[in-house]
Tab-separated table of C-alpha atoms in Angstrom:
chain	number	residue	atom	x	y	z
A	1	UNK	CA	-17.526	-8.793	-21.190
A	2	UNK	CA	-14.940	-10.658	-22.951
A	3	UNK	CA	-14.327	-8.178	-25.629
A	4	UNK	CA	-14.145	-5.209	-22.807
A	5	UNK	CA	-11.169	-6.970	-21.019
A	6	UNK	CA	-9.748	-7.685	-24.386
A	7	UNK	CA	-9.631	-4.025	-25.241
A	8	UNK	CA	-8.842	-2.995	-21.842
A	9	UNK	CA	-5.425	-5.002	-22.435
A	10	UNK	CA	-5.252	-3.735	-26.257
A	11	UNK	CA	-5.341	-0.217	-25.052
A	12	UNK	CA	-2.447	-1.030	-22.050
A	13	UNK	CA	-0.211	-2.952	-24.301
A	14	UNK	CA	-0.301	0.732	-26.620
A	15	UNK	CA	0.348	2.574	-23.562
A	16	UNK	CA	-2.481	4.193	-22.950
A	17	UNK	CA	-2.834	6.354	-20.021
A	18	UNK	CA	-4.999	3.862	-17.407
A	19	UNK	CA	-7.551	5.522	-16.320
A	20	UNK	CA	-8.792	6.167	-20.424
A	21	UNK	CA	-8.537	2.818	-21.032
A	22	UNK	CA	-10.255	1.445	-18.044
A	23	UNK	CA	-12.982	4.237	-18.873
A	24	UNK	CA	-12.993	3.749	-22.767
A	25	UNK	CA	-13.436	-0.078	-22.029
A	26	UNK	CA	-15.864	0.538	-19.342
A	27	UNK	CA	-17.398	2.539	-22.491
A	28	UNK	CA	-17.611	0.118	-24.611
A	29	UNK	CA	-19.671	-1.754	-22.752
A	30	UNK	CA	-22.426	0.139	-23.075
A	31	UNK	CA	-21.962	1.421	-26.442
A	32	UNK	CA	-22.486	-2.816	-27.438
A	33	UNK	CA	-25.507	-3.354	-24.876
A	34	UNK	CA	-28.720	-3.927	-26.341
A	35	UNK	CA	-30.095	-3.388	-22.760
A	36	UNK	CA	-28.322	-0.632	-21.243
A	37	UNK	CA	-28.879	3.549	-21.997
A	38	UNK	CA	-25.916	5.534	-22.717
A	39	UNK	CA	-27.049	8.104	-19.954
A	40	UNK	CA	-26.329	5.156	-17.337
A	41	UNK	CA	-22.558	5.234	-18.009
A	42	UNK	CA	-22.743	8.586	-17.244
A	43	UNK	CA	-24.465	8.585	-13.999
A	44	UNK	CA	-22.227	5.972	-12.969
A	45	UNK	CA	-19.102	8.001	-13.254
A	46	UNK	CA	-20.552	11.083	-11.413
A	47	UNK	CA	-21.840	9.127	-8.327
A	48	UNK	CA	-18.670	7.265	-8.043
A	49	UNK	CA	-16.992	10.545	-6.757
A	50	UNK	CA	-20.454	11.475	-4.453
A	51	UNK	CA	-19.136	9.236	-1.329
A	52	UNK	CA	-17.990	10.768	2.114
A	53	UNK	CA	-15.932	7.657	2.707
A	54	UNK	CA	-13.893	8.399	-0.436
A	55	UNK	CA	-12.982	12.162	0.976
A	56	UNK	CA	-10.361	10.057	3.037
A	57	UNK	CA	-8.186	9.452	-0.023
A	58	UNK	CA	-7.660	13.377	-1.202
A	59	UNK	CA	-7.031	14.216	2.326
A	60	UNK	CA	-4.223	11.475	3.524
A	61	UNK	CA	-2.531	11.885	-0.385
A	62	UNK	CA	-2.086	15.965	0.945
A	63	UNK	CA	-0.864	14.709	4.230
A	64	UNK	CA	1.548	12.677	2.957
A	65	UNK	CA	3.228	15.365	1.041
A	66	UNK	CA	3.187	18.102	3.576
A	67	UNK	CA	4.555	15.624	6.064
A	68	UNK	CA	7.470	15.213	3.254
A	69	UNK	CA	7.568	18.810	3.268
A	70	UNK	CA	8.273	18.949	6.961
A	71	UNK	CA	11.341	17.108	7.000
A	72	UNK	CA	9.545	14.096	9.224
A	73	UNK	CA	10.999	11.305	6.809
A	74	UNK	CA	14.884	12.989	7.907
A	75	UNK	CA	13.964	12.436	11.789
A	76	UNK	CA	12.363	9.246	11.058
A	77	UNK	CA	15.815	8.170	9.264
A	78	UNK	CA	18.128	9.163	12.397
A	79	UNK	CA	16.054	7.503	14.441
A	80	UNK	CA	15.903	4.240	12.012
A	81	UNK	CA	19.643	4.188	12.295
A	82	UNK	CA	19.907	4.438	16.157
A	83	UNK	CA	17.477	1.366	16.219
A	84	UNK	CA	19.241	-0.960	13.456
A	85	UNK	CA	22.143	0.347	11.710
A	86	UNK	CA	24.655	-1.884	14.545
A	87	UNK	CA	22.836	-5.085	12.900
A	88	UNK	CA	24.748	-6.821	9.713
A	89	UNK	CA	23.303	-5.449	6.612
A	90	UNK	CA	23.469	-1.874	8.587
A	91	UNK	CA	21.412	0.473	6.346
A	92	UNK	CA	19.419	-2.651	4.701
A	93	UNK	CA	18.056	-2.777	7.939
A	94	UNK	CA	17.604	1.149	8.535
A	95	UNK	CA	15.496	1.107	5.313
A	96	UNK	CA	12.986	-1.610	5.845
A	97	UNK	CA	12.342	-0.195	9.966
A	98	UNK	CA	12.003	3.384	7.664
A	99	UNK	CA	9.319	1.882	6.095
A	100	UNK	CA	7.168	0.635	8.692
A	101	UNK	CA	7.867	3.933	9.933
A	102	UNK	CA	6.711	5.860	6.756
A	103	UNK	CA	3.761	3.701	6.498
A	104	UNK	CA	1.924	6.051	8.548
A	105	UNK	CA	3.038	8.939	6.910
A	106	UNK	CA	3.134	7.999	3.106
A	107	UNK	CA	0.548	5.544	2.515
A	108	UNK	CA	1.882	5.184	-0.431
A	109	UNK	CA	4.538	2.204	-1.238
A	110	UNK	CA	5.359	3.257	-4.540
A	111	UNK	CA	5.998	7.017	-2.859
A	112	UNK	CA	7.724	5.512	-0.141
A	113	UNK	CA	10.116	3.268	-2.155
A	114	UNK	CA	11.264	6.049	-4.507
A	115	UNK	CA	11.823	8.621	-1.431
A	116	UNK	CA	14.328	5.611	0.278
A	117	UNK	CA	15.597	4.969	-3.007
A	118	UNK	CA	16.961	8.757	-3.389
A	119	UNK	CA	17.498	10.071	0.140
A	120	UNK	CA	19.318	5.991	1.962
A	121	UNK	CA	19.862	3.861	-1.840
A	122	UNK	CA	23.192	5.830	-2.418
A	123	UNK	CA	24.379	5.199	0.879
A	124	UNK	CA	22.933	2.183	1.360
A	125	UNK	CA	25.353	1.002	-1.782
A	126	UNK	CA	28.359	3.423	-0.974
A	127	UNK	CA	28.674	1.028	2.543
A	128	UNK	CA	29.419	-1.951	0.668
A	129	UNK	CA	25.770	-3.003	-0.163
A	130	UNK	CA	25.515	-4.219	-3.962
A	131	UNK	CA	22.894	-2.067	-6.165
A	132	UNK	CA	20.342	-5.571	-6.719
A	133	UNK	CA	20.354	-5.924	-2.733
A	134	UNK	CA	19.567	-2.287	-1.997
A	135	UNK	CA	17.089	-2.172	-4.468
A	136	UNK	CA	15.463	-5.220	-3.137
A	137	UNK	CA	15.447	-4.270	0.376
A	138	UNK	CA	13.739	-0.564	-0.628
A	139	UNK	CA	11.141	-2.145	-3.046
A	140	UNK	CA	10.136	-4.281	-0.992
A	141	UNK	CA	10.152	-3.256	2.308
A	142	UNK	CA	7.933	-0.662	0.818
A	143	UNK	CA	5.361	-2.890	0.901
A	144	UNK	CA	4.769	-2.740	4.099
A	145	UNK	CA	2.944	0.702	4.005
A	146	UNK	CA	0.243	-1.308	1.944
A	147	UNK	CA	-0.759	-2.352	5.534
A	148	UNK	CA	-0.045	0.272	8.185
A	149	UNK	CA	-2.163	3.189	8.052
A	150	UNK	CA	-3.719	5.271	7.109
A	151	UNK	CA	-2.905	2.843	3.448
A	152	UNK	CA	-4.513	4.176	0.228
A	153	UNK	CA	-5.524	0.937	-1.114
A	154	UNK	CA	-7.434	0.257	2.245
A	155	UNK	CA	-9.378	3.221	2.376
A	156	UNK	CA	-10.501	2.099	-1.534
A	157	UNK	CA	-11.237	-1.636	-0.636
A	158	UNK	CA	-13.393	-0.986	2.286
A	159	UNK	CA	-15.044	1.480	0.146
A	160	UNK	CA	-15.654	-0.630	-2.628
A	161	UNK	CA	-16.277	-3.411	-0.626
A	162	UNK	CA	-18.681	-1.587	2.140
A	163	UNK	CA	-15.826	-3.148	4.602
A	164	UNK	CA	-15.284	-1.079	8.159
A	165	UNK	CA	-11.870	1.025	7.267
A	166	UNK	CA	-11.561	1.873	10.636
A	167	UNK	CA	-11.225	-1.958	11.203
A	168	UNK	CA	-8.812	-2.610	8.312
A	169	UNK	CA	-6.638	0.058	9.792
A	170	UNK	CA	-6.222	-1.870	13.155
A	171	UNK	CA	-5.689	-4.871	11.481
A	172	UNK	CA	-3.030	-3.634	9.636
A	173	UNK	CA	-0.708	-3.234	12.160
A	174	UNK	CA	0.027	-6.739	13.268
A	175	UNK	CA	0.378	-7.836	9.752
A	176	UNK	CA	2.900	-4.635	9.037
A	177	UNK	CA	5.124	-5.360	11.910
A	178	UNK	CA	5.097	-9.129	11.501
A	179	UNK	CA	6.350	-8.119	7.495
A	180	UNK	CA	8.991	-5.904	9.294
A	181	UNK	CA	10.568	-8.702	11.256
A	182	UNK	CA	10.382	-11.224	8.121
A	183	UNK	CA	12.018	-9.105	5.998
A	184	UNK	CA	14.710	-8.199	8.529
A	185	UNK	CA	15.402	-11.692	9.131
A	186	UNK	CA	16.118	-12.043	5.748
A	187	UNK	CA	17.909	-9.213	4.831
A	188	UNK	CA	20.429	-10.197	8.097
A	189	UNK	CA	20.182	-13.925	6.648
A	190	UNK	CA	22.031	-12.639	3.026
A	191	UNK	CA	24.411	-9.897	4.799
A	192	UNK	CA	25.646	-12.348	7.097
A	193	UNK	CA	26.257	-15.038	4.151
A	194	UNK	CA	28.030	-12.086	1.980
A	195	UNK	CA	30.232	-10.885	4.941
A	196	UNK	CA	28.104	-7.166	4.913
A	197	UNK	CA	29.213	-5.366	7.889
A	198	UNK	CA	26.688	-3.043	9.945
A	199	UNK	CA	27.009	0.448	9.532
A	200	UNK	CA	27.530	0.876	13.322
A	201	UNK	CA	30.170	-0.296	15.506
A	202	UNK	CA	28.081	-0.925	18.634
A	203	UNK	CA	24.505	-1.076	20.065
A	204	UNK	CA	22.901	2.239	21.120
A	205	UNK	CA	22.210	2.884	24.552
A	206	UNK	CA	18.601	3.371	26.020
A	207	UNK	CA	19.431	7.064	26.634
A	208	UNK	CA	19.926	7.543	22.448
A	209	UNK	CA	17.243	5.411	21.631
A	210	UNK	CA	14.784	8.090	23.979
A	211	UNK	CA	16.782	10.770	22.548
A	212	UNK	CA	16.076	9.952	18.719
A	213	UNK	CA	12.570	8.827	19.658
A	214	UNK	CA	12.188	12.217	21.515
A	215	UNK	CA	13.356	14.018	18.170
A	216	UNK	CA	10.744	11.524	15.581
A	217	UNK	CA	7.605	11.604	18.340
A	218	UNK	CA	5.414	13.827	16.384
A	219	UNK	CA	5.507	11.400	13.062
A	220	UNK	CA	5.807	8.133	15.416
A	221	UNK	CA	2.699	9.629	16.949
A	222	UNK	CA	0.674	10.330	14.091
A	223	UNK	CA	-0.339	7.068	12.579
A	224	UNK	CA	-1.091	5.940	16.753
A	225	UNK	CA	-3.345	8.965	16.989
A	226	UNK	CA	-5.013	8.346	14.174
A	227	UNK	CA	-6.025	4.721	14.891
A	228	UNK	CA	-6.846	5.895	18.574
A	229	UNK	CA	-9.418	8.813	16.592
A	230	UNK	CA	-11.078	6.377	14.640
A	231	UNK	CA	-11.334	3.340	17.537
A	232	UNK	CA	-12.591	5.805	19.859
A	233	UNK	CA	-15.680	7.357	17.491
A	234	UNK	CA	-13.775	10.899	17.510
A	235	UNK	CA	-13.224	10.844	14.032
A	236	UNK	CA	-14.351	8.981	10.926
A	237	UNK	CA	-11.826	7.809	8.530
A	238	UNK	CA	-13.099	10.677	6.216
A	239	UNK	CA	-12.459	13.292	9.322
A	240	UNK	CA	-9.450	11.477	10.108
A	241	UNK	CA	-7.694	12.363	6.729
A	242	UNK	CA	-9.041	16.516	7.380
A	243	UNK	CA	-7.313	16.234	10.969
A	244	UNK	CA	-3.981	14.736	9.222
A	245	UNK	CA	-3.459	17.552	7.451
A	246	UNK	CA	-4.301	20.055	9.813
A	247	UNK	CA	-1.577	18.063	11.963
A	248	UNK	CA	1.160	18.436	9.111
A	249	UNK	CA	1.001	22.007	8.696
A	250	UNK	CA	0.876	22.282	12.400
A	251	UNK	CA	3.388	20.032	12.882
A	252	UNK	CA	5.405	21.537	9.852
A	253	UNK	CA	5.307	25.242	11.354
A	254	UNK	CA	5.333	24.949	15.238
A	255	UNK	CA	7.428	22.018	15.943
A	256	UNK	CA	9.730	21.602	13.504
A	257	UNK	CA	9.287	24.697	11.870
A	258	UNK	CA	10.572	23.547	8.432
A	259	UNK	CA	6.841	24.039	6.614
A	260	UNK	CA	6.758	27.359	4.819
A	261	UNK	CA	4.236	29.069	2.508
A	262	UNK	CA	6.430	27.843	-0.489
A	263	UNK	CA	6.486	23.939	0.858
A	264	UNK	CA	2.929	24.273	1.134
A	265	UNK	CA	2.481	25.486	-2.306
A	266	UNK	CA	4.132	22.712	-3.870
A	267	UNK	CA	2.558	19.765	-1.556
A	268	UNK	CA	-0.406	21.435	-3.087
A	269	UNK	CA	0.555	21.068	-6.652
A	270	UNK	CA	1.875	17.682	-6.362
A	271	UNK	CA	-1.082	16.437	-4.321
A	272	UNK	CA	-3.625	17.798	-7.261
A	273	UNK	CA	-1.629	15.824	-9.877
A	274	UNK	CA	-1.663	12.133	-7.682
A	275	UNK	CA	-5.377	13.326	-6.285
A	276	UNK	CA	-6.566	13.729	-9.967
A	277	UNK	CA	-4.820	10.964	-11.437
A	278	UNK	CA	-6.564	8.393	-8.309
A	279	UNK	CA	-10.172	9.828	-8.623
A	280	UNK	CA	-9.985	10.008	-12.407
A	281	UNK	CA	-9.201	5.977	-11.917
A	282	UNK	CA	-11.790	5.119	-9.956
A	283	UNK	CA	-14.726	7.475	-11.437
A	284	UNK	CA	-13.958	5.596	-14.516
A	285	UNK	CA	-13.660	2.170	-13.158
A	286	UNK	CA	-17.158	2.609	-12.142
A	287	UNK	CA	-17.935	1.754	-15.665
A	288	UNK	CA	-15.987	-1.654	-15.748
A	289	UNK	CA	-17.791	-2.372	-12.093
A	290	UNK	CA	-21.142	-1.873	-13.000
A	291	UNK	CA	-21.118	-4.339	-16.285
A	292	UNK	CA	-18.924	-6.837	-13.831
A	293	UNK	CA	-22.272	-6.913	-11.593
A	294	UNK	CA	-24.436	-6.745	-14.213
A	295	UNK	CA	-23.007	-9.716	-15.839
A	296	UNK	CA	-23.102	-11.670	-12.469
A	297	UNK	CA	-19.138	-12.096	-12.314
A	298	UNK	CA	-18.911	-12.853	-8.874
A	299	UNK	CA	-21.808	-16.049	-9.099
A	300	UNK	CA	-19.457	-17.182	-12.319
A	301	UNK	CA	-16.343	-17.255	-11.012
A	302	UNK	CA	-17.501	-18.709	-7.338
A	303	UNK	CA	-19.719	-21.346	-9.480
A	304	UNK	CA	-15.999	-21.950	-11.027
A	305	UNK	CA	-14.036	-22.309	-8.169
A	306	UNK	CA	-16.975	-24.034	-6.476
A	307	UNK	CA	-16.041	-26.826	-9.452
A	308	UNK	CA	-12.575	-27.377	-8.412
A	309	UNK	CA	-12.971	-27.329	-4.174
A	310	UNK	CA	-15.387	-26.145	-1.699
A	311	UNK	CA	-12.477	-25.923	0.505
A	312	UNK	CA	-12.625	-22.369	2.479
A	313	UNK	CA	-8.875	-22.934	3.016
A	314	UNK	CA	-8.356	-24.077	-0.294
A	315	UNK	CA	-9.955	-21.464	-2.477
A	316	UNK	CA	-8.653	-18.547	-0.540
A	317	UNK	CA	-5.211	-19.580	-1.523
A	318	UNK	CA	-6.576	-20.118	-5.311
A	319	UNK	CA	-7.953	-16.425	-5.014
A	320	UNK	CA	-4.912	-15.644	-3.694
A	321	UNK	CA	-2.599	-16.679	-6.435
A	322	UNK	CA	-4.756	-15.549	-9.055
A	323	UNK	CA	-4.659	-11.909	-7.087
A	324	UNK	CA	-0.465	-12.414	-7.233
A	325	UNK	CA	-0.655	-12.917	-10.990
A	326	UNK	CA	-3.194	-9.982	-11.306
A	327	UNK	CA	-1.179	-8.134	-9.278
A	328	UNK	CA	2.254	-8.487	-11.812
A	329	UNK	CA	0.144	-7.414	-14.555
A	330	UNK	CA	-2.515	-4.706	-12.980
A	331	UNK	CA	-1.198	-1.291	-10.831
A	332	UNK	CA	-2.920	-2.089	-7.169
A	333	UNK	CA	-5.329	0.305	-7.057
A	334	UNK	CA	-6.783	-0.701	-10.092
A	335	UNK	CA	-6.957	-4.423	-9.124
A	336	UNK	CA	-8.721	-3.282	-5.794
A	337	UNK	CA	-11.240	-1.439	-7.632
A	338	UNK	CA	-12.218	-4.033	-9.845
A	339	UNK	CA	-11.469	-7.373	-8.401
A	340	UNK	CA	-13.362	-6.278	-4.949
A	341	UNK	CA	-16.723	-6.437	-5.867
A	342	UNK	CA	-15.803	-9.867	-7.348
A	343	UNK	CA	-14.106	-11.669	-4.826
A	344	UNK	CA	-15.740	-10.060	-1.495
A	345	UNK	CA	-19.348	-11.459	-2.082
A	346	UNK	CA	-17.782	-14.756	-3.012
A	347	UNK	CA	-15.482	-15.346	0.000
A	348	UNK	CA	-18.364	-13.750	2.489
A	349	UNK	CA	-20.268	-16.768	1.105
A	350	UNK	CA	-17.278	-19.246	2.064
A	351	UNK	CA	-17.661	-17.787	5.572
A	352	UNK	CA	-13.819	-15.622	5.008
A	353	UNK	CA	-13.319	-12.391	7.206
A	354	UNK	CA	-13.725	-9.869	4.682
A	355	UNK	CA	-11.726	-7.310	7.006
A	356	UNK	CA	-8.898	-10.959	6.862
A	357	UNK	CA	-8.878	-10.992	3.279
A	358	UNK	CA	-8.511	-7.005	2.574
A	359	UNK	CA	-5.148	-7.266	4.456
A	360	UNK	CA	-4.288	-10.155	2.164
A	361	UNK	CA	-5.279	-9.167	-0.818
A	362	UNK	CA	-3.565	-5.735	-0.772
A	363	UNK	CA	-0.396	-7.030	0.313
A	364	UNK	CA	-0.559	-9.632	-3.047
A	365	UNK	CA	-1.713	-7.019	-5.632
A	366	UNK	CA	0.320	-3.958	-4.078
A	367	UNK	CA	3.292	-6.636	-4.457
A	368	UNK	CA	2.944	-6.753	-8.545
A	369	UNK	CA	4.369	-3.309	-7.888
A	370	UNK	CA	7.797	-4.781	-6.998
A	371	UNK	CA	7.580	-7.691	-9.536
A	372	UNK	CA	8.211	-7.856	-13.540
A	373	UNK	CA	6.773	-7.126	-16.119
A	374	UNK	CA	4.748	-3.989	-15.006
A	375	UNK	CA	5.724	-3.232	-11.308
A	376	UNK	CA	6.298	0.483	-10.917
A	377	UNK	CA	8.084	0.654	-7.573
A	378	UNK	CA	10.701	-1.970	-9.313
A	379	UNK	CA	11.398	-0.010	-12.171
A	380	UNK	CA	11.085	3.244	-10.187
A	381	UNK	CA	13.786	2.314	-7.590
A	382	UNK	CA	16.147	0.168	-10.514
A	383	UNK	CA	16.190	3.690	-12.506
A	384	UNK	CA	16.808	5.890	-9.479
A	385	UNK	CA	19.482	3.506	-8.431
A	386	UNK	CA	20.655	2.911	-11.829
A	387	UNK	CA	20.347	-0.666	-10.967
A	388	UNK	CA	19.606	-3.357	-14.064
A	389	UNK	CA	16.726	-5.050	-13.735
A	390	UNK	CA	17.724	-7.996	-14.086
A	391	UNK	CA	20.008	-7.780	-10.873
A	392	UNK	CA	17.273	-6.809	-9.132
A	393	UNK	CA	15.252	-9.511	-10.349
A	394	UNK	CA	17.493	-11.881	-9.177
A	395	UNK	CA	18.304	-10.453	-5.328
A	396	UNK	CA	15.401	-9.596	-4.671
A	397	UNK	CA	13.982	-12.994	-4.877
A	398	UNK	CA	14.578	-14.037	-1.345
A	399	UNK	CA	12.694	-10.835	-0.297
A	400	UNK	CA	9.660	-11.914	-2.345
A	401	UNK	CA	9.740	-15.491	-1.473
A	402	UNK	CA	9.442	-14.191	2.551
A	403	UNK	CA	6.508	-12.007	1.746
A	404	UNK	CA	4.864	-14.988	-0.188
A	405	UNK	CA	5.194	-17.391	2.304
A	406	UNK	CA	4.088	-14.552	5.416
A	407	UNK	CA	0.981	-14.247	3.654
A	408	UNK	CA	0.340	-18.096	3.048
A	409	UNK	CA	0.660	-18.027	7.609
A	410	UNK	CA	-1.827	-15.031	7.612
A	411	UNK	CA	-4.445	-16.995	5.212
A	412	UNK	CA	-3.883	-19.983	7.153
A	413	UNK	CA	-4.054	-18.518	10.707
A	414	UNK	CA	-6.571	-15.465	10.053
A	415	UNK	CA	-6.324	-14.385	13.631
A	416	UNK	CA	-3.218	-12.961	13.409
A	417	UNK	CA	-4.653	-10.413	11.078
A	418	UNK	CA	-8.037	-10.229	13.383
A	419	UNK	CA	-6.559	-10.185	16.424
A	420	UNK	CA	-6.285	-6.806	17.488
A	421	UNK	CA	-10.001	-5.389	15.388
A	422	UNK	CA	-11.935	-8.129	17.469
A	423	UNK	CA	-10.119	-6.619	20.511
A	424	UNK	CA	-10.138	-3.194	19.798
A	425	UNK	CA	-13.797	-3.299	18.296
């Protein structure tokens, strides 16, 4: 197993596409077993793909892009600024509320942060903003749409982990908001210090509020509907993803009527690349998962950890900061597909939530994509911004340091997270 993660690293540091070298590692597994057929490695990849559960992640990656296609994300905007432009730090502010927003549109952060990074980051540094703060604020705001649904890297963990996704989505929400508020706080903290002024002279009135609301209802009801399917037994998360795009297209022609047959045509083509590119990942990390059961991973690691505290308390935070270092290293969806089947028997054992430690552990590993060395939404945002990274580095500190210590409360107080699935379910 050693020499698999060794060449899984070899192959990354030569920049290697990721899904071969997850699947030539995987690969090589075999090829050096004296126990294991050939022919298993390749029944392994096919009935990765041969799971109804997984249909959800096909259908919510073409939703997201015929929602962009609608023009949702430009009334989700005006109605961002109505809310929170009049508070210091102005657009700082519009982009983080965007994202919660876009959480239930996107599901992607990395998606999410380069879409705020074109259509508010220019403004957002026109208004007095400095390039390291905006970039900050968009990269990592974006994280919140790692928890509200319908979030990619949910769907995968309670797959991988046979966890309820209709359970994860609820308790999503709490954690999303809370992240919203943390991050606002912070981002008014800095403005005020620097003297940034809001982008708005006054507070809106009610009557705008319901107006701008009235204008974003049919995104700002989507991700509400969609929890209300699933809680209800209407739809299955699977089903849930078919009725999402049959929403956007509605949605898209009837009432905004922005979608055409062109739009749809290239959602479709950029949906096949990010579609192909996700299921060729996890078909291949089948491989790496089966020889990370078959070596008993999980029993060695826990026997480990066992070693240095049988604290519950105490070795969730351990797991925790080895996911954030993972994470830094390791794109998220990767990390969810391999490190679940690790660390869910183990902290099911301690007597941990496993529905409680999905929300935590995608908000660690999804934030390695706004930290250095490897984190795509980072780099992403810095080189739409044309912001150096080591500006960013530097400013967006505070930002990371919030979301660090949010998800030390949620580990210590799990029914914040649990709250609303226990009611709701």
């Amino acid at each position: 197993m050693t020499l698999v993660v060794i060449l899984f690293v070899v192959l990354l540091l030569l920049e290697m596409p990721l899904a071969f070298s997850i699947g030539i590692a995987g690969l090589s597994y075999f090829l050096m077993s004296d126990y294991l057929p050939l022919t298993i490695s390749v029944q392994k990849i096919a009935s990765a793909s041969q799971s109804f559960p997984l249909l959800a992640v096909p259908f919510f990656v073409l939703a997201g892009h015929m929602m962009n296609r609608t023009g949702i994300s430009d009334h989700l905007i005006g109605f961002s600024k109505t809310l929170v432009s009049w508070i210091s730090g102005g657009l700082a502010h519009v982009s983080i509320v965007l994202s919660t927003l876009m959480g239930g549109v996107s599901g992607s952060a990395v998606a999410d942060a380069c879409m705020e990074a074109r259509v508010l980051g220019p403004s957002m540094i026109k208004s007095g903003l400095s390039p390291g703060y905006t970039a900050g604020v968009i990269a990592v705001s974006s994280l919140i749409t790692s928890t509200i649904p319908p979030s990619i890297g949910l769907i995968l963990y309670g797959y991988i982990g046979n966890v309820s996704i209709a359970k994860l989505f609820i308790a999503g929400i709490l954690p999303g908001f809370l992240m919203m508020a943390l991050l606002m706080l912070a981002a008014w903290v800095i403005a005020k210090r620097r003297g940034y002024q809001p982008e708005a002279s006054r507070r809106p009135t009610i009557g705008e509020v319901w107006r701008d609301m009235k204008d974003a209802k049919w995104a700002l009801l989507f991700p509400l509907m969609l929890v209300v399917t699933i809680r209800f037994g209407i739809f299955t998360p699977s089903e849930a993803g078919a009725f999402a795009v049959v929403y956007s297209v509605l949605v898209g022609f009837f009432a905004y009527r922005t979608l055409t047959v062109k739009k749809i045509i290239s959602a479709l083509h950029e949906s096949m690349n990010d579609i192909g590119m996700i299921m060729l990942i996890i078909m291949l990390s089948a491989l790496v998962g089966y020889a990370i059961v078959f070596e008993r991973l999980p029993q060695s690691i826990a026997e480990t950890m066992n070693g240095v505290t049988s604290n519950p308390d105490l070795m969730l935070l351990l797991i925790l900061g080895f996911l954030v270092l993972v994470g830094m290293v390791m794109e998220a969806t990767v990390s969810v597909l391999l490190l679940t089947p690790i660390f869910v028997p183990m902290i099911q054992v301690l007597g941990i939530d496993p529905v409680h430690f999905g929300i935590l552990m995608m908000i660690v590993v999804t934030l390695g994509g706004m930290t250095p060395p490897v984190g795509v939404a980072m780099y992403s945002v810095c080189g739409i911004l044309k912001c150096p990274t080591d500006r960013y580095v530097i400013e967006s500190l505070p930002f990371i340091l919030t979301i660090l210590v949010m998800v030390a409360i949620l580990a210590m107080f799990p029914h914040v997270v649990l709250f609303l699935p226990n009611l709701l379910m």
